[in-house]
Coordinates of C-alpha atoms in Angstrom, one line a residue:
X6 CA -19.7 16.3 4.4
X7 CA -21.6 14.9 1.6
X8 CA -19.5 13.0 -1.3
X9 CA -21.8 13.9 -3.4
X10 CA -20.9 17.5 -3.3
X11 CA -18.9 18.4 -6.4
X12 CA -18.5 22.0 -6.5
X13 CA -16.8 23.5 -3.2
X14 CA -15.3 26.8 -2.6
X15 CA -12.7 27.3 -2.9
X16 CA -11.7 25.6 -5.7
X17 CA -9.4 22.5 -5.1
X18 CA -6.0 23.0 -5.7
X19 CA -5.1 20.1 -7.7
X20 CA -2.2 21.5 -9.6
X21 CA -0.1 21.7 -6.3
X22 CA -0.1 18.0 -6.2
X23 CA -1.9 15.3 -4.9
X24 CA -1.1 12.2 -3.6
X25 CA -2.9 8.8 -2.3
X26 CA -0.8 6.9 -0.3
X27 CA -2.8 3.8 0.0
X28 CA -5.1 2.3 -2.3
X29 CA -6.7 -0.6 -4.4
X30 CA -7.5 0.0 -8.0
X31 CA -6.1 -3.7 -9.1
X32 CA -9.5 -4.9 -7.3
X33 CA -11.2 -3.7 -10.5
X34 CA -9.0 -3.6 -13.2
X35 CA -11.7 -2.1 -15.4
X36 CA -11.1 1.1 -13.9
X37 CA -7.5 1.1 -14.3
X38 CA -8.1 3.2 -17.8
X39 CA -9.2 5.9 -15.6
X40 CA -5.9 6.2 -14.1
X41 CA -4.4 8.9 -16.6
X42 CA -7.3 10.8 -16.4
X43 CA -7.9 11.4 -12.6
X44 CA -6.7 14.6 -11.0
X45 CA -4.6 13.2 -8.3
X46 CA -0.9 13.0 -8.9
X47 CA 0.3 9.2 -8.0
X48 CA -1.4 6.6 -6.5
X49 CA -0.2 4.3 -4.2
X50 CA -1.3 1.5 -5.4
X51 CA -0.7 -2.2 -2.7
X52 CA -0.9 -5.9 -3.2
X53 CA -2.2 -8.3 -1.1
X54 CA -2.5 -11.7 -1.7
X55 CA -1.4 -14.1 -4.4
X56 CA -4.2 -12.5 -7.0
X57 CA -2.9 -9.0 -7.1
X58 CA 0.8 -9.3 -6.9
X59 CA 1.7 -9.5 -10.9
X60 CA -1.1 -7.1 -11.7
X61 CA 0.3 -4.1 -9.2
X62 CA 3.4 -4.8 -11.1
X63 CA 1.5 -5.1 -14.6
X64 CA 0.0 -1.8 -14.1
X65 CA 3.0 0.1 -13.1
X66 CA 5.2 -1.3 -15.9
X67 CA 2.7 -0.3 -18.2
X68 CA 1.4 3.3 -17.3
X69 CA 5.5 4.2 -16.5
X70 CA 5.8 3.1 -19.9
X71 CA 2.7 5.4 -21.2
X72 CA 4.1 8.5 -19.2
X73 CA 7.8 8.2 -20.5
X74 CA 8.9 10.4 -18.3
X75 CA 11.6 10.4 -15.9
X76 CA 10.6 12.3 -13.1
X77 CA 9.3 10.6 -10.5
X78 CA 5.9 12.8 -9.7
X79 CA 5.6 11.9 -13.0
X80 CA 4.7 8.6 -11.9
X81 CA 0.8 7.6 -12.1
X82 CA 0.6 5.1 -10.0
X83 CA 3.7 3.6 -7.2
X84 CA 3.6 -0.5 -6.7
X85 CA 3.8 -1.7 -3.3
X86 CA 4.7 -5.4 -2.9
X87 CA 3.3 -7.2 0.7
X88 CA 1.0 -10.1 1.9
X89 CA -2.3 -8.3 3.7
X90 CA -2.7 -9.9 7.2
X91 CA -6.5 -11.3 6.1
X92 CA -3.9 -13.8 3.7
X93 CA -1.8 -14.5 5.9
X94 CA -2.4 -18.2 6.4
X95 CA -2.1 -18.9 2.8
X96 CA 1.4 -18.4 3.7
X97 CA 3.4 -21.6 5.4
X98 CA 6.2 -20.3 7.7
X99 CA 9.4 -22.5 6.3
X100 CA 12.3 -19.8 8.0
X101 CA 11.6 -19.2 11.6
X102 CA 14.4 -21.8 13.7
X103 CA 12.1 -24.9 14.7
X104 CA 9.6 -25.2 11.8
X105 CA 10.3 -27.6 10.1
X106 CA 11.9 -27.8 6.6
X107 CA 9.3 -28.9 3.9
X108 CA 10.9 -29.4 0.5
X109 CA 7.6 -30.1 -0.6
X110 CA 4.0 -29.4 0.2
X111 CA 1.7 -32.3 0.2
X112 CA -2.0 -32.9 1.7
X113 CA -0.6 -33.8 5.4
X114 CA 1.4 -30.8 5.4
X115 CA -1.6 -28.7 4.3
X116 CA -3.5 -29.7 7.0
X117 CA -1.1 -30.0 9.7
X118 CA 0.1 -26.3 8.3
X119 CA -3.9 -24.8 9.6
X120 CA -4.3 -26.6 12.3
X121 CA -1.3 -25.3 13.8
X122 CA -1.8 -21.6 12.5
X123 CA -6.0 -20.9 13.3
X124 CA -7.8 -20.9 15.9
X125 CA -10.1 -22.7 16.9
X126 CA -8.7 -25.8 14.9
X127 CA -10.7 -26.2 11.7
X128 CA -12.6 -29.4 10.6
X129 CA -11.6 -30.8 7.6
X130 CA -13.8 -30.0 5.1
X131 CA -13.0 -26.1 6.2
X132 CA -9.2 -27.5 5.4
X133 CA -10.5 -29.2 2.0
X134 CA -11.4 -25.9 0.6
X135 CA -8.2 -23.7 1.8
X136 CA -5.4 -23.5 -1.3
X137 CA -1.7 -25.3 -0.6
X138 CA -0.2 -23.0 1.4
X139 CA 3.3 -21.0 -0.1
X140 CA 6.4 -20.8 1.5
X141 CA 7.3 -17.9 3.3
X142 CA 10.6 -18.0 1.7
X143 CA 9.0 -18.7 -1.8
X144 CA 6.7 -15.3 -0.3
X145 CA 10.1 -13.4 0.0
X146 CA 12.0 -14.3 -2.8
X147 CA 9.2 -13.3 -5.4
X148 CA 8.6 -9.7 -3.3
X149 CA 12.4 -9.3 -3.3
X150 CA 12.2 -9.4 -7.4
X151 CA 9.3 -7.0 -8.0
X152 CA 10.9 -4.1 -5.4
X153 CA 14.1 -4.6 -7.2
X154 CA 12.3 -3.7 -10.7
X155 CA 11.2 -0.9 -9.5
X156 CA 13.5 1.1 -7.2
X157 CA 10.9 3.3 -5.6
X158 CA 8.2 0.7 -4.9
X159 CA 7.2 0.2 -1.5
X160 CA 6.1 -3.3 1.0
X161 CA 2.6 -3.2 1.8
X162 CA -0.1 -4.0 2.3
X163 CA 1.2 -5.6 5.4
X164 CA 0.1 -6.0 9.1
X165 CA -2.0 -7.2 12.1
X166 CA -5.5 -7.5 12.5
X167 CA -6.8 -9.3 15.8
X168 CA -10.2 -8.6 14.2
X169 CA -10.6 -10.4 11.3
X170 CA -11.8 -14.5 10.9
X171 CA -11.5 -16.3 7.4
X172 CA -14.7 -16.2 5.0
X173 CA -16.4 -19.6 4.5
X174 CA -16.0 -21.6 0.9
X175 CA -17.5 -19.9 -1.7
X176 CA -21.3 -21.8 -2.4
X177 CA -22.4 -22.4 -5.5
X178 CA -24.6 -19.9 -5.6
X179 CA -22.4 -17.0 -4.5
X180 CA -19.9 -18.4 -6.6
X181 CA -22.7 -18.0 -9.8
X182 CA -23.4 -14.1 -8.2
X183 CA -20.5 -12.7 -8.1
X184 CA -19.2 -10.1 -9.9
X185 CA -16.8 -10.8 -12.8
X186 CA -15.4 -7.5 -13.1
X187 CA -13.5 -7.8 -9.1
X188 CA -10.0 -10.0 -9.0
X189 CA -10.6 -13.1 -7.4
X190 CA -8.9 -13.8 -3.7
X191 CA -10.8 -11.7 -1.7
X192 CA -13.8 -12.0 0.5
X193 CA -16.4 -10.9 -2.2
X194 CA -19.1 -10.6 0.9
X195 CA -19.1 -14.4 1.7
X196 CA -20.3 -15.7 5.6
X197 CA -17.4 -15.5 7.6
X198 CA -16.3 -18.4 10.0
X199 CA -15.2 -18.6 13.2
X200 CA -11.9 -19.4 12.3
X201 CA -8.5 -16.8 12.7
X202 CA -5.2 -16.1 12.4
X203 CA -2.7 -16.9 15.4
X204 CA -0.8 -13.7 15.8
X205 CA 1.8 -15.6 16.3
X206 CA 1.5 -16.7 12.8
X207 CA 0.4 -13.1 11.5
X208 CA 3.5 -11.7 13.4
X209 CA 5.9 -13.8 11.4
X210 CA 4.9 -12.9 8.3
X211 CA 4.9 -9.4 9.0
X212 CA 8.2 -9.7 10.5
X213 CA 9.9 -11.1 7.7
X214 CA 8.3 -8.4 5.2
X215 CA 9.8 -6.0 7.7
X216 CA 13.0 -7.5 7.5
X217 CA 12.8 -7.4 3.7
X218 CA 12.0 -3.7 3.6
X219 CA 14.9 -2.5 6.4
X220 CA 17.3 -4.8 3.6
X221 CA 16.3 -3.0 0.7
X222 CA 15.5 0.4 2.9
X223 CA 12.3 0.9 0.8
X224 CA 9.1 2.2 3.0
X225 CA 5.9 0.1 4.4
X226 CA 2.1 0.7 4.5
X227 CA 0.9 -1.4 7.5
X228 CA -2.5 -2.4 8.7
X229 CA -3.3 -2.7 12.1
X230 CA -6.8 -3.5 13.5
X231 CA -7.0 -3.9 17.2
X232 CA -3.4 -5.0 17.3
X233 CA -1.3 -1.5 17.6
X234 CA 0.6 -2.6 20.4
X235 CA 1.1 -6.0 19.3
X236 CA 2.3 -4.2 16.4
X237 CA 4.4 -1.1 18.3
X238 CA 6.4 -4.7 20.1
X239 CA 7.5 -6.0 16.9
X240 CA 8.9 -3.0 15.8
X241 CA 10.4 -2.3 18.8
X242 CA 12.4 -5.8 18.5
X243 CA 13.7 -5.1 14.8
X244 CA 14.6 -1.5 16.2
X245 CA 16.5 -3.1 19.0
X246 CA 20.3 -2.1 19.4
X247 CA 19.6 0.8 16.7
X248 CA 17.7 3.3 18.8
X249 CA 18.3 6.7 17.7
X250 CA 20.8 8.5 20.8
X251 CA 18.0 11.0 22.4
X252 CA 20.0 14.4 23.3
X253 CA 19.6 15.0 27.0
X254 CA 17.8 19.0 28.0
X255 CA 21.2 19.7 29.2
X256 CA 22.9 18.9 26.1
X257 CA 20.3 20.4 23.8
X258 CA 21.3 23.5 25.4
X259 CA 24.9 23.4 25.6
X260 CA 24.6 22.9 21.7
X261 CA 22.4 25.4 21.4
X262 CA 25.4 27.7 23.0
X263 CA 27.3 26.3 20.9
X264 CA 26.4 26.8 17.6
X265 CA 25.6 30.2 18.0
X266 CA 28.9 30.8 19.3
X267 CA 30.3 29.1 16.2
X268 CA 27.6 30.3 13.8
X269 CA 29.4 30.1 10.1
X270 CA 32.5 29.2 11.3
X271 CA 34.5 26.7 8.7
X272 CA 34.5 24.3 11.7
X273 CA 30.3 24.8 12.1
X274 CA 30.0 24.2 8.2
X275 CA 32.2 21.0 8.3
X276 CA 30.4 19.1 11.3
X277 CA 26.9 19.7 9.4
X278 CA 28.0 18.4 6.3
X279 CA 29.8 15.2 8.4
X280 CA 26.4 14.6 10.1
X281 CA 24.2 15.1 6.7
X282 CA 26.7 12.5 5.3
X283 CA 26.6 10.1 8.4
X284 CA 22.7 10.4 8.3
X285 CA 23.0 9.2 3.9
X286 CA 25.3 6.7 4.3
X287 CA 22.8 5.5 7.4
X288 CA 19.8 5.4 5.1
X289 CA 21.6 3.1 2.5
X290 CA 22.8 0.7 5.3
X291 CA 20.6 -2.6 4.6
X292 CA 19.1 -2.6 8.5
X293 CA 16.6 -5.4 9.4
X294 CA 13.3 -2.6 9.7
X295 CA 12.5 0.1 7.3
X296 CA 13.2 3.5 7.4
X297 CA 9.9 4.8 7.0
X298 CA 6.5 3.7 8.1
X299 CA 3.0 5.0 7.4
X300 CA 0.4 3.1 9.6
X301 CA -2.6 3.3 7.1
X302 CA -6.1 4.6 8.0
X303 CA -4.6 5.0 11.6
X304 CA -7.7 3.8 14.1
X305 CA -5.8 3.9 17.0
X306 CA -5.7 6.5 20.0
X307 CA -4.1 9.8 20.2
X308 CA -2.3 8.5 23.3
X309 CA -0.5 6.1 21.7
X310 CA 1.3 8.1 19.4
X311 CA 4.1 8.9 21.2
X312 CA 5.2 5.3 21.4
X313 CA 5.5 5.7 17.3
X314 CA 7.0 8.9 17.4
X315 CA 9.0 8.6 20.3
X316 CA 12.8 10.5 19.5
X317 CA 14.6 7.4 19.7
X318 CA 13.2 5.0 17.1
X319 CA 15.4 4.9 13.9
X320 CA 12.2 4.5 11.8
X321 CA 9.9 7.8 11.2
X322 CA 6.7 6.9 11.5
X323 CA 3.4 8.4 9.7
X324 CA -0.2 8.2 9.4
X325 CA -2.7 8.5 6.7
X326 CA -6.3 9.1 6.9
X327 CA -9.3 8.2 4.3
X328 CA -13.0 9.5 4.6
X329 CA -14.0 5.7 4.0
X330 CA -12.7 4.3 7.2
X331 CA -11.6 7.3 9.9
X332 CA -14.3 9.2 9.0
X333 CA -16.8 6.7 8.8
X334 CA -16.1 4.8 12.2
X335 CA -13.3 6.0 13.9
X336 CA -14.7 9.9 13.9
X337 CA -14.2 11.5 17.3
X338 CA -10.8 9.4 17.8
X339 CA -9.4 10.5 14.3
X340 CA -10.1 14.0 15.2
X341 CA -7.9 14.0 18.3
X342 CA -5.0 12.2 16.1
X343 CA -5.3 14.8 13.4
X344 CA -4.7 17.3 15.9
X345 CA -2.2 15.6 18.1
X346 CA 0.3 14.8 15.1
X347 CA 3.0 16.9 13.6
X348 CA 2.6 18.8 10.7
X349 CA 5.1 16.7 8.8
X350 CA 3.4 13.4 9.6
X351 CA 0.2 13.2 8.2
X352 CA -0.7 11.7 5.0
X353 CA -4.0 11.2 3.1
X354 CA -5.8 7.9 1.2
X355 CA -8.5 7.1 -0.2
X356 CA -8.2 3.2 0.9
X357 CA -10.7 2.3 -2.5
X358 CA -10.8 -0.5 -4.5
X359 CA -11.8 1.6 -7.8
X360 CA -9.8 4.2 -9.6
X361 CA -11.4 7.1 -11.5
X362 CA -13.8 10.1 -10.9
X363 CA -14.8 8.3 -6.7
X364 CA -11.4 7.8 -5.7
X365 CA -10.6 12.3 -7.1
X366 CA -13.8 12.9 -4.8
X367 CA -12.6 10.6 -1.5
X368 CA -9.0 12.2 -1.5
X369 CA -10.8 16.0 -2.0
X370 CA -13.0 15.3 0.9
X371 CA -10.6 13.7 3.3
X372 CA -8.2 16.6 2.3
X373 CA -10.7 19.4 3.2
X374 CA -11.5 17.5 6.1
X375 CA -7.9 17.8 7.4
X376 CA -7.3 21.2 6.6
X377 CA -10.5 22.1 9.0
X378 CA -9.3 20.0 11.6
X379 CA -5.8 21.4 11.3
X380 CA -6.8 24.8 10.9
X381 CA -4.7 24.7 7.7
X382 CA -5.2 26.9 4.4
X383 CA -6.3 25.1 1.5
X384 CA -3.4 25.6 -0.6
X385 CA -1.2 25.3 2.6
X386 CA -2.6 22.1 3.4
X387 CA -2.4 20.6 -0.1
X388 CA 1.4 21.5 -0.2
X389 CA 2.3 20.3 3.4
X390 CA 0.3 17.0 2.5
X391 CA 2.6 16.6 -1.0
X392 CA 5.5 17.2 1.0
X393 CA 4.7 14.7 3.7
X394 CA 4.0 11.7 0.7
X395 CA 7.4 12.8 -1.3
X396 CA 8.9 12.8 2.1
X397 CA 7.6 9.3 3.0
X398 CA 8.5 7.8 -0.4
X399 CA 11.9 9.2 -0.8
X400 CA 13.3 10.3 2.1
X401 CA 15.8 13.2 2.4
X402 CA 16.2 12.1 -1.5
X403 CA 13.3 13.9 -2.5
X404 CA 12.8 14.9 -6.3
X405 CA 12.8 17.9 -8.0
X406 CA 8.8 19.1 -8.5
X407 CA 7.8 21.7 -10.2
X408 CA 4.7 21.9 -9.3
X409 CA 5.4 22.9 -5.6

């Protein structure tokens, strides 16, 4: 499909709702004015890295502020608070039992902090140029106060990537080049070296943002590159001793009988409302992994999606696709996905680090693109997509719409 393509038949259904769970505007703050003019409903707007952390929450203060309205898909824009995986050695790991206790930071802790944590150990003039790591309790603390000031706010963007290696020090010359208008922090198109992240290292910082999100029972957005069963096994250890009771075939039947033996009895009506409270009071229980999980631009095979969506984990797990990155390289496996997952499990993205008129197109295209490979109606399709996001973000607490 061509992006360029503007006009499409039939016309997009905008005013049903749409919603980007996973994007980047804060990369250009210029085109953060655009925001209250787009077409898409909320964006899901994640942090990453030291740079972008007060300007998420900048940007949500301010346009919740503009819209002065209550209702939540209302909401232009939703802040997620999380340390990307690519940043993840700017972080020094001062809470897992063993490491040791640094009350301060100084220049032998700095570089006894990266040699420990890449791979292979860096000289030191790659050292010289890395920032004083933070704390990872300094990390949690800070992310602990921006989800509490806004209630609905997500953790992300967090994750694994066995991919990635660290970008070299900025030249002079690049440094003089680059373009003004982008937040600092990222790679900007710089060489990369040879060095990366031990996933050991990356694993505890993900672990802990985990941890974080199951006490506050607020949602993640996690990355995973080349790492989804590294990623499956640490979820699997915070889900540990909370597994979800699967119902054998014989006693999915027997309660089949059941209930339609009982069907709108008093006794029927008071079991259901026992479990609909059980499952409430569950959701507010402060548990040490969240309650739901999107894994964003999912590039992993179909076959592994019942490990994520097996019956018994006590997290619901879902996937969103963007036309930048499944479309672009992961094709033929996205395609199987798409069609492999449940109706209530997909979400959409545009995964861009510019808001405005590009980002409208990218979630109109991926959208469409879904729908074919569904077989969905447009308008079905655009509803079943806004239900999936509200579902996501709020749970069985979804708000009122009236749009849907």
């Amino acid at each position: 499909m061509n992006q360029s393509e503007s006009q499409y038949e039939p016309d997009f259904p905008w005013g049903i709702g749409v919603f980007d769970a996973h994007c980047h505007p804060t990369d250009t703050m210029a085109s953060i004015a655009d925001i209250p003019r787009m077409k898409a409903t909320t964006l899901t707007i994640m942090s990453t890295r030291a740079d972008d952390q007060d300007l998420v929450f900048q940007v949500a203060t301010q346009l919740a502020k503009e819209s002065g309205d209550g209702n939540e898909d209302a909401r232009r824009v939703l802040p997620c608070f999380g340390w990307h995986p690519w940043f993840s050695h700017l972080i020094m790991d001062d809470i897992t039992p063993s490491k040791d206790d640094q009350k301060e930071i100084d220049e032998n802790t700095k570089k006894s902090h990266y040699s420990r944590i890449l791979k292979p150990s860096p000289d030191e003039a790659f050292t010289s140029s890395l920032p004083t790591p933070i704390p990872l309790s300094q990390l949690l603390s800070e992310t602990r106060s921006r989800l509490q000031a806004f209630p609905a706010a997500l953790v992300g963007e967090i994750g694994l990537d066995r991919a990635f290696r660290l970008p070299q020090p900025w030249t002079q010359e690049e440094h003089d080049a680059r373009d003004g208008a982008m937040t600092p922090g990222s790679r900007e198109g710089r060489r990369l070296s040879p060095y990366q992240v031990r996933p050991e290292h990356q694993k505890a910082v993900l672990e802990a943002q985990l941890r974080l999100a199951g006490a506050l029972q607020r949602p993640v957005s996690v990355h995973s590159v080349q790492a989804h069963g590294a990623v499956i096994e640490v979820f699997k250890g915070l889900w540990k001793g909370h597994e979800r009771k699967v119902a054998s075939r014989r006693e999915r039947k027997r309660r089949h009988s059941h209930a339609e033996a009982h069907a709108g009895s008093d006794d029927e009506d008071a079991r259901g409302a026992q479990t609909s409270h059980s499952a409430g009071t569950r959701e507010r229980e402060a548990l040490p992994f969240p309650p739901r999980i999107c894994m964003h631009s999912y590039s992993g095979p179909a076959e592994t999606l019942k490990q994520f969506l097996h019956p018994s984990n006590p997290s619901d797990v879902y996937f969103s696709f963007s036309s930048v990155i499944n479309f672009s390289h992961h094709s033929d496996k996205s395609v199987a996905v798409i069609k492999a997952l449940p109706d209530d499990r997909v979400l959409i993205e545009s995964d861009l680090h510019i808001a405005g008129q590009q980002m409208d197109d990218r979630l109109e295209e991926v959208t469409r693109q879904i729908c074919e490979i569904r077989g969905w109606d447009l308008r079905q399709g655009v509803q079943q997509l806004a239900d999936n996001w509200r579902r996501f973000v709020y749970g069985d607490a979804l708000p009122d719409s009236s749009n849907s």
